[in-house]
Amino acid sequence: MPGLSRRQLFRDATLATSGVVAGLALESPALAAPAAGTTTDCALPLGPVTARPDDPRYPYLVQRGAKRWSGTPDYVRVVGSTQHVVQAVQEAVDAGKRIAVRSGGHCAEGWVDDPAVRVVIDLSGMTEVSFDPARNAFAVEAGATLGEVYRRLFLGWGVTVPAGWCPGVGAGGHIAGGGYGVLSRSMGLVVDHLYAVEVVVVDKAGRATAVVATRDAADPHRDLWWAHTGGGGGNFGVVTRYWLRKPGGTGSDPGALLPRAPGSAITFSCHWPWQALALDEAKFTRLIRNHTDWCERNSAPGTPATRLYADLTVGRKANDLNITSGQVYGADADRLLDDYLAALGAGVGTPVNVVRTHRPWLAAALNGPAANDFRLKIKSAYLRTGFTDGQLATIHRHLTREQDPGLLFGSVGIAGYGGQISAVAADATAFPHRDAVMRIQYTAAWADPELDTRYVDWLRALYRDLYADTGGVPAPEDGAYINYPDDDLADPDVNTSGVPWSTLYYKGNYPRLQKIKARWDPRNVFHHTLGIALPS
């Protein structure tokens, strides 16, 4: 079968056409070991490897997630195939051990490192990106990083997906939560291009099986596909692989089945010195207002400005600047950027250190922000219109008061949204935030573990005061992004608004997600603080 690697064939030789397979065979007669003296490109998948606390690999595996946490599981199982995952899940279920799954290791909460988790399934060995002619779609294993997805799709076929800006993020959780990045305003979310997903689930009898669910209307497993179009990771099973094909994509040319990648792009940044705006609240708030007004005016689907992604970040004194950065592509890219920067600086002043770099698109995609070694707390929100005057004053107050050098980064990041994202109905996928024009990220970063409580509390206070008129959390109509998880929203001592966390993340799609949970994870094997709950 051209287009499929022998490793995929090895792994999938016994995949039933019904889309369900239990106890996958480790070997197929058609793929028997080659005769002596012959050569083959067939490499067996990595693993399975079981690393226990006395294994020298164990410290790396339990510490490769968020820096605020380090788990203590009984063992970490590094897997390289769907069969390995089925076996790992079955063993853990039979032993009564709680499971968590790690793909890229960028979860902003300690779900994988929860002390109750006894088995971590690490998808580091599942990184393949290829074209699958049998499904006429691109197959992406859940352990692949976004950078590798971009690289292989572009170099192999000249296509891409509108996924995240950080190339080190893993595809597994990113796509399940919606998948948003610098191309989303012009191309939509990754899940808008999701054709199928393979998930290892556990039935009521405790039997682990691998299920393939597609968006085909006649697929009896279609609800499981829908749940992975924004329902978040760690809720229904272990995602092992995605298949990507744009809606309406037909024909035998792989290059026509996903969006064509831009040939080139401009990455840009510029800033306004912190001191000047900190002392002039009117200019500080005008800068933010200029940006949010631009987002409101330039977020209709199909308009040229949706090819420009901009993220305005205003920060504390330790950052010493207020910066906008982003990416734009197309023949009119320079003009679009000029127009944006002119609108942003109106009444504020000319920015300094303006950098615009013309580069091949793939180089721009692989040059996104890298993960850091800081201790982090993040919160999120969406906006359909700009901040109120009172909210702008609150942002200024919190970012300029009590300057503490231990807080390495304290910021409010306001990124453009809308565009093609808004062209999809709120219930067509599990991802409901289709009418927003901005995505907000609130961040605190520090190095000293002794200061965890101080800086988590600092960010909580900013968030609470900013949304004081809606009970300390965003209005339900705006909501929050599940890929920027915030356990505080499920804590009644912190979220006193009376608005459930599930409403903020999933809006009206939550009851449907609960029904799907009851079908595919009736024993609640897969759960975490913000996990989809079984119906009452």
XYZ file of C-alpha atoms in Angstrom:
536
model
C 0.000 0.000 0.000
C 1.928 3.085 -1.175
C 1.986 5.969 1.301
C 1.818 3.776 4.377
C 5.066 2.978 6.114
C 5.839 -0.638 6.936
C 5.762 0.367 10.578
C 2.124 1.435 10.194
C 1.312 -1.774 8.350
C 3.003 -3.791 11.082
C 1.009 -2.018 13.741
C -2.306 -2.035 11.918
C -2.275 -5.426 10.221
C -5.151 -6.665 12.350
C -7.151 -3.440 12.536
C -10.724 -4.516 11.870
C -12.669 -2.661 9.190
C -15.418 -2.035 11.728
C -13.125 0.433 13.427
C -12.723 -1.587 16.625
C -9.895 -3.909 17.548
C -9.168 -5.612 20.838
C -5.936 -7.376 21.676
C -4.135 -6.323 18.504
C -1.839 -9.036 17.192
C 1.840 -8.359 17.531
C 2.647 -10.029 14.235
C 1.035 -10.704 10.879
C 2.042 -13.492 8.454
C 2.149 -10.896 5.678
C 4.756 -9.008 7.643
C 6.899 -11.868 8.842
C 10.571 -11.266 9.521
C 12.584 -10.883 6.286
C 14.760 -13.718 5.125
C 18.408 -13.659 6.060
C 20.444 -11.390 3.841
C 17.499 -9.206 2.785
C 16.989 -5.574 3.747
C 13.871 -3.738 4.818
C 12.878 -0.281 5.994
C 10.594 -1.812 8.606
C 11.598 -0.630 12.059
C 9.726 -2.024 15.006
C 8.047 0.638 17.118
C 9.849 1.943 20.182
C 9.040 0.085 23.356
C 7.105 -0.828 25.221
C 9.435 0.339 27.978
C 8.528 0.213 31.657
C 10.512 2.686 33.740
C 10.203 2.298 37.522
C 11.705 4.594 40.184
C 15.041 2.728 40.133
C 15.367 3.140 36.348
C 17.697 5.987 35.214
C 15.031 7.029 32.669
C 12.377 7.522 35.336
C 13.421 11.020 36.568
C 13.322 12.465 33.061
C 9.980 10.870 32.284
C 8.244 12.115 35.434
C 9.770 15.599 35.213
C 9.217 16.431 31.558
C 5.882 18.128 32.196
C 5.069 21.455 33.857
C 7.808 22.518 36.274
C 5.510 23.069 39.264
C 4.840 19.354 39.572
C 6.717 16.077 39.481
C 4.743 12.870 39.705
C 5.567 9.702 41.633
C 3.829 6.953 39.635
C 4.618 3.292 40.217
C 5.966 3.254 36.678
C 5.957 5.068 33.357
C 5.123 3.010 30.270
C 6.717 4.415 27.105
C 4.725 3.164 24.138
C 5.343 3.033 20.417
C 2.141 1.576 18.984
C -1.588 1.298 19.519
C -1.092 -2.286 20.653
C 1.293 -1.095 23.359
C -1.338 1.353 24.587
C -4.066 -1.317 24.668
C -1.797 -3.561 26.729
C -0.743 -0.734 29.082
C -4.321 0.358 29.720
C -5.514 -3.227 30.259
C -2.745 -3.957 32.757
C -3.475 -0.796 34.723
C -7.231 -1.407 34.766
C -6.737 -5.028 35.861
C -4.458 -3.858 38.693
C -6.833 -1.066 39.747
C -4.225 1.633 39.083
C -5.183 5.153 38.031
C -3.906 6.140 34.566
C -2.708 9.428 33.103
C -1.305 10.074 29.633
C 1.509 12.376 28.516
C 2.056 13.523 24.938
C 4.132 16.708 24.684
C 4.169 17.473 28.404
C 2.750 20.998 28.212
C -0.368 20.685 30.382
C -0.623 23.822 32.514
C -2.052 21.931 35.497
C -0.740 18.928 37.398
C -3.155 16.343 36.030
C -0.499 13.842 34.933
C 1.505 14.421 38.119
C -1.427 13.981 40.508
C -0.273 11.835 43.464
C -3.207 9.504 42.838
C -1.872 8.620 39.367
C -0.004 5.326 39.559
C 0.633 4.670 35.850
C 1.733 7.239 33.275
C 1.457 6.222 29.631
C 4.071 8.224 27.741
C 3.477 8.620 24.000
C 7.047 9.670 23.164
C 7.443 6.692 20.843
C 4.386 7.527 18.719
C 5.560 10.377 16.487
C 4.789 9.315 12.929
C 3.253 11.721 10.403
C 2.270 10.193 7.061
C -0.384 9.989 4.378
C -2.831 7.101 4.706
C -4.331 6.273 1.285
C -6.799 3.845 2.842
C -8.548 6.733 4.604
C -7.406 9.357 2.103
C -6.179 11.484 5.000
C -3.003 12.416 6.823
C -2.240 10.292 9.886
C -0.628 12.020 12.870
C 0.335 9.981 15.923
C -0.457 11.591 19.241
C 3.147 11.841 20.428
C 4.280 13.942 17.469
C 5.177 17.544 18.243
C 3.538 20.318 16.257
C 6.922 21.238 14.824
C 7.327 17.774 13.337
C 3.763 17.861 12.029
C 4.495 21.143 10.239
C 7.830 19.933 8.920
C 6.599 16.636 7.506
C 3.338 17.922 6.063
C 5.065 20.836 4.360
C 8.134 19.038 3.043
C 6.151 15.990 1.951
C 3.088 17.585 0.404
C 3.215 21.388 0.748
C 0.262 21.442 3.154
C -0.263 22.364 6.778
C -2.780 22.560 9.618
C -3.645 25.697 11.640
C -2.233 24.420 14.923
C -0.368 26.140 17.764
C 2.511 28.598 17.665
C 4.781 26.580 19.989
C 6.489 23.828 17.924
C 7.327 21.707 20.983
C 3.694 21.108 21.994
C 2.407 17.560 21.487
C -0.402 16.880 19.026
C -2.260 14.540 21.401
C -3.816 17.001 23.828
C -3.566 20.055 21.585
C -5.882 18.730 18.899
C -8.381 17.193 21.325
C -8.849 20.635 22.914
C -9.542 22.352 19.597
C -6.116 23.220 18.238
C -5.616 26.952 17.669
C -2.677 28.895 16.256
C -1.404 31.697 14.048
C -3.165 30.397 10.903
C -6.530 29.768 12.567
C -8.012 33.156 11.682
C -7.642 32.286 7.998
C -7.934 28.471 8.113
C -10.026 27.610 11.196
C -9.129 25.267 14.034
C -7.300 21.963 13.635
C -10.473 20.110 14.618
C -12.251 21.690 11.661
C -9.942 19.465 9.584
C -10.231 16.344 11.758
C -11.519 13.384 9.791
C -10.947 10.540 12.265
C -9.407 9.634 15.586
C -8.144 6.386 17.094
C -8.797 6.043 20.827
C -8.076 3.276 23.303
C -11.177 3.063 25.503
C -12.346 0.856 28.377
C -15.824 -0.640 28.340
C -18.164 -1.429 31.221
C -16.589 -4.872 31.640
C -13.131 -3.334 31.999
C -11.906 -4.449 28.581
C -9.496 -2.141 26.730
C -10.006 -1.808 22.973
C -8.859 0.511 20.190
C -11.654 2.311 18.350
C -11.483 4.384 15.173
C -14.193 7.049 14.946
C -14.781 9.243 11.889
C -16.876 12.255 10.967
C -18.794 10.175 8.407
C -22.494 10.557 9.114
C -23.073 6.790 8.968
C -20.245 5.926 11.370
C -21.731 4.347 14.534
C -18.764 5.745 16.460
C -19.198 9.308 15.188
C -20.018 10.618 18.667
C -16.513 9.678 19.807
C -15.071 11.670 16.892
C -17.231 14.663 17.856
C -16.025 14.473 21.464
C -12.442 14.924 20.228
C -13.250 18.059 18.256
C -12.749 20.254 21.329
C -13.811 18.075 24.263
C -10.297 18.171 25.750
C -7.727 15.496 26.499
C -7.868 12.780 29.144
C -11.660 12.378 29.144
C -12.674 9.393 27.037
C -9.582 7.264 26.506
C -6.051 7.441 25.129
C -5.807 9.110 21.733
C -3.190 7.295 19.683
C -3.678 8.794 16.239
C -5.556 11.464 14.303
C -6.430 11.553 10.621
C -6.640 15.007 9.061
C -8.510 15.987 5.906
C -10.202 19.313 5.256
C -14.007 19.367 5.012
C -15.072 18.552 1.491
C -11.595 17.321 0.584
C -11.806 14.789 -2.242
C -9.624 13.269 -4.927
C -6.427 11.274 -4.827
C -3.962 14.175 -4.613
C -2.807 14.480 -0.970
C -1.767 18.070 -1.647
C -5.431 19.010 -2.092
C -6.685 17.423 1.134
C -5.371 19.993 3.650
C -4.825 23.759 3.358
C -1.834 24.758 1.265
C 0.901 26.215 3.426
C 1.985 29.788 2.682
C 5.206 30.026 0.740
C 6.564 32.724 3.031
C 5.580 34.777 6.043
C 6.600 37.837 8.017
C 7.182 37.372 11.710
C 7.092 40.650 13.581
C 7.467 42.248 16.978
C 7.711 45.749 18.423
C 7.355 47.257 21.854
C 6.641 50.281 23.958
C 8.934 50.743 27.003
C 7.191 49.784 30.203
C 8.050 52.889 32.213
C 6.487 55.312 29.750
C 3.106 53.575 29.727
C 3.107 52.649 33.413
C 3.232 56.347 34.279
C 0.570 57.262 31.732
C -2.539 55.190 32.335
C -4.391 56.885 29.492
C -1.796 55.764 26.929
C -1.548 52.308 28.512
C -5.285 51.718 28.203
C -5.349 53.336 24.743
C -2.790 50.790 23.513
C -4.981 47.903 24.629
C -8.116 49.572 23.282
C -6.477 50.134 19.897
C -5.632 46.445 19.669
C -9.038 45.171 20.752
C -10.791 47.620 18.407
C -8.638 46.350 15.542
C -9.590 42.757 16.396
C -13.282 43.655 16.396
C -13.013 45.371 12.997
C -10.882 42.706 11.317
C -12.270 39.307 12.286
C -14.950 38.553 9.691
C -14.397 35.220 7.906
C -12.646 35.533 4.570
C -11.368 39.097 4.986
C -7.714 39.802 4.101
C -6.774 40.878 7.625
C -7.477 37.371 8.959
C -4.126 36.411 7.448
C -2.535 38.520 10.189
C -2.204 37.090 13.685
C -1.188 39.508 16.441
C -0.782 38.984 20.175
C -0.469 42.116 22.313
C 1.143 41.325 25.661
C 1.173 43.917 28.430
C 3.290 43.019 31.415
C 4.842 43.861 34.755
C 7.987 45.929 35.294
C 10.155 42.791 35.287
C 9.305 42.373 31.597
C 10.266 46.036 30.963
C 8.080 46.290 27.891
C 4.664 45.981 26.364
C 4.989 44.039 23.158
C 3.009 42.958 20.158
C 4.176 40.025 18.088
C 2.780 37.744 15.469
C 2.846 36.541 11.891
C 1.279 37.567 8.603
C 1.381 36.034 5.123
C 0.250 36.795 1.589
C 1.276 39.127 -1.225
C -0.059 42.104 0.747
C 1.552 41.047 4.039
C 3.627 44.211 4.449
C 0.615 46.444 3.889
C -1.522 44.471 6.355
C 1.214 44.780 8.956
C 1.663 48.506 8.319
C -2.067 49.068 8.751
C -2.135 47.089 11.996
C 0.864 48.884 13.521
C -0.564 52.281 12.561
C -3.867 51.421 14.246
C -2.097 50.080 17.322
C 0.073 53.155 17.854
C -2.617 55.784 17.316
C -2.552 58.197 20.266
C 0.109 56.106 22.003
C 3.298 56.865 20.136
C 5.672 55.098 17.803
C 6.860 51.695 19.000
C 10.564 50.953 19.324
C 12.615 47.955 18.220
C 10.289 47.160 15.342
C 11.415 43.850 13.845
C 9.871 42.313 10.763
C 11.536 39.234 9.337
C 10.655 37.838 5.911
C 11.339 34.122 5.867
C 10.125 30.877 4.317
C 6.899 29.813 5.991
C 8.297 26.612 7.500
C 11.175 28.539 9.077
C 8.623 30.903 10.609
C 6.482 28.011 11.866
C 9.448 26.299 13.533
C 10.618 29.551 15.128
C 7.671 29.909 17.486
C 7.979 30.333 21.260
C 9.781 27.546 23.078
C 8.817 25.973 26.364
C 10.701 27.356 29.339
C 11.856 26.143 32.707
C 9.778 28.590 34.725
C 7.042 27.699 37.151
C 3.780 28.829 35.612
C 0.186 29.593 36.365
C -2.096 30.575 33.521
C -5.741 31.526 33.120
C -7.768 32.261 30.020
C -10.851 33.911 28.622
C -12.453 34.830 25.328
C -13.844 38.218 24.343
C -16.548 39.061 21.836
C -16.000 42.799 22.424
C -13.181 44.745 24.061
C -12.555 45.261 27.768
C -14.632 47.857 29.604
C -12.993 51.025 30.907
C -13.152 49.587 34.416
C -11.413 46.403 33.307
C -8.651 48.369 31.581
C -8.074 50.329 34.776
C -7.874 47.037 36.701
C -5.256 45.646 34.317
C -3.156 48.801 34.678
C -3.401 48.716 38.481
C -2.351 45.095 38.821
C 0.514 45.339 36.353
C 1.998 48.484 37.913
C 1.562 47.951 41.649
C 4.024 46.355 44.092
C 6.806 45.529 41.675
C 8.302 42.228 42.823
C 11.473 41.048 41.043
C 10.683 37.443 41.931
C 7.768 37.515 39.508
C 9.720 36.994 36.316
C 6.737 37.382 34.040
C 3.281 38.689 34.881
C 1.183 39.546 31.867
C -2.083 39.810 29.990
C -1.849 38.510 26.405
C -4.598 39.456 23.946
C -4.502 37.469 20.696
C -6.604 37.923 17.594
C -9.302 35.314 17.022
C -12.405 34.920 14.874
C -12.096 34.782 11.117
C -12.603 31.270 9.774
C -13.056 29.976 13.332
C -16.377 31.835 13.387
C -17.574 30.221 10.151
C -18.424 26.994 12.001
C -21.519 26.532 14.175
C -20.998 26.254 17.934
C -22.439 22.731 18.061
C -20.885 21.389 14.863
C -17.874 20.430 16.954
C -17.388 20.097 20.689
C -15.471 23.393 20.634
C -18.114 26.067 21.352
C -16.250 29.406 21.268
C -17.049 30.353 17.710
C -18.206 33.959 18.156
C -15.129 35.294 19.992
C -12.782 37.787 18.335
C -10.035 37.633 20.994
C -8.387 34.965 23.149
C -6.908 36.186 26.441
C -4.091 34.494 28.352
C -3.176 35.608 31.864
C 0.278 34.432 32.929
C 2.514 34.417 35.990
C 6.019 32.898 35.825
C 8.636 32.542 38.542
C 11.589 30.343 39.469
C 11.532 29.791 43.231
C 9.256 26.953 44.446
C 8.910 28.753 47.784
C 7.015 31.525 45.983
C 4.339 29.325 44.406
C 1.532 30.508 46.669
C 2.455 34.202 46.366
C 2.356 34.319 42.590
C -0.587 32.009 42.106
C -2.457 34.342 44.443
C -1.241 37.365 42.464
C -2.762 35.988 39.259
C -5.935 34.939 41.048
C -6.404 38.476 42.343
C -5.935 39.994 38.888
C -8.460 37.585 37.378
C -10.981 38.001 40.204
C -10.868 41.788 40.103
C -10.976 41.946 36.312
C -14.188 39.908 36.242
C -15.715 41.292 39.430
C -18.943 42.197 37.605
C -19.496 38.541 36.611
C -18.571 36.881 39.905
C -14.809 36.723 39.474
C -14.805 34.655 36.274
C -15.519 35.504 32.622
C -19.113 35.884 31.539
C -20.528 32.507 30.458
C -21.111 33.937 26.977
C -17.349 34.498 26.682
C -15.976 31.473 28.518
C -12.446 30.031 28.694
C -10.130 27.739 26.688
C -9.749 24.133 27.873
C -6.228 23.901 26.437
C -5.235 26.581 28.965
C -6.702 24.640 31.909
C -7.268 26.377 35.215
C -8.241 24.146 38.137
C -9.364 27.229 40.058
C -12.543 27.301 37.993
C -13.571 23.992 39.605
C -12.685 25.171 43.137
C -15.734 26.701 44.889
C -13.413 28.555 47.264
C -11.927 30.429 44.293
C -14.763 30.405 41.758
C -17.602 31.886 43.786
C -19.601 32.994 40.742
C -22.023 30.087 40.706
C -21.063 29.454 37.053
C -19.799 25.856 36.678
C -16.375 25.366 35.148
C -18.015 23.110 32.564
C -20.149 25.994 31.296
C -17.118 28.245 30.920
C -15.190 25.667 28.906
C -17.938 23.903 26.947
C -21.062 26.084 27.118
C -24.118 24.208 25.824
C -22.075 21.277 24.499
C -21.355 19.849 27.941
C -24.468 17.618 28.342
C -23.704 15.967 25.003
C -20.116 15.362 26.100
C -21.408 13.722 29.275
C -23.559 11.304 27.271
C -20.564 10.380 25.146
C -18.522 9.899 28.306
C -21.142 7.459 29.611
C -20.930 5.404 26.427
C -17.159 5.273 25.988
C -15.775 5.544 29.529
C -18.563 4.210 31.761
C -16.109 3.267 34.538
C -14.586 6.788 34.562
C -11.117 5.334 34.048
C -9.925 8.588 32.498
C -10.470 11.604 34.724
C -8.844 14.707 36.171
C -9.850 17.931 37.920
C -11.575 19.387 34.848
C -12.650 16.032 33.432
C -16.004 15.436 31.766
C -18.236 13.971 34.479
C -20.528 11.008 33.984
C -24.217 12.034 33.921
C -25.817 12.098 37.345
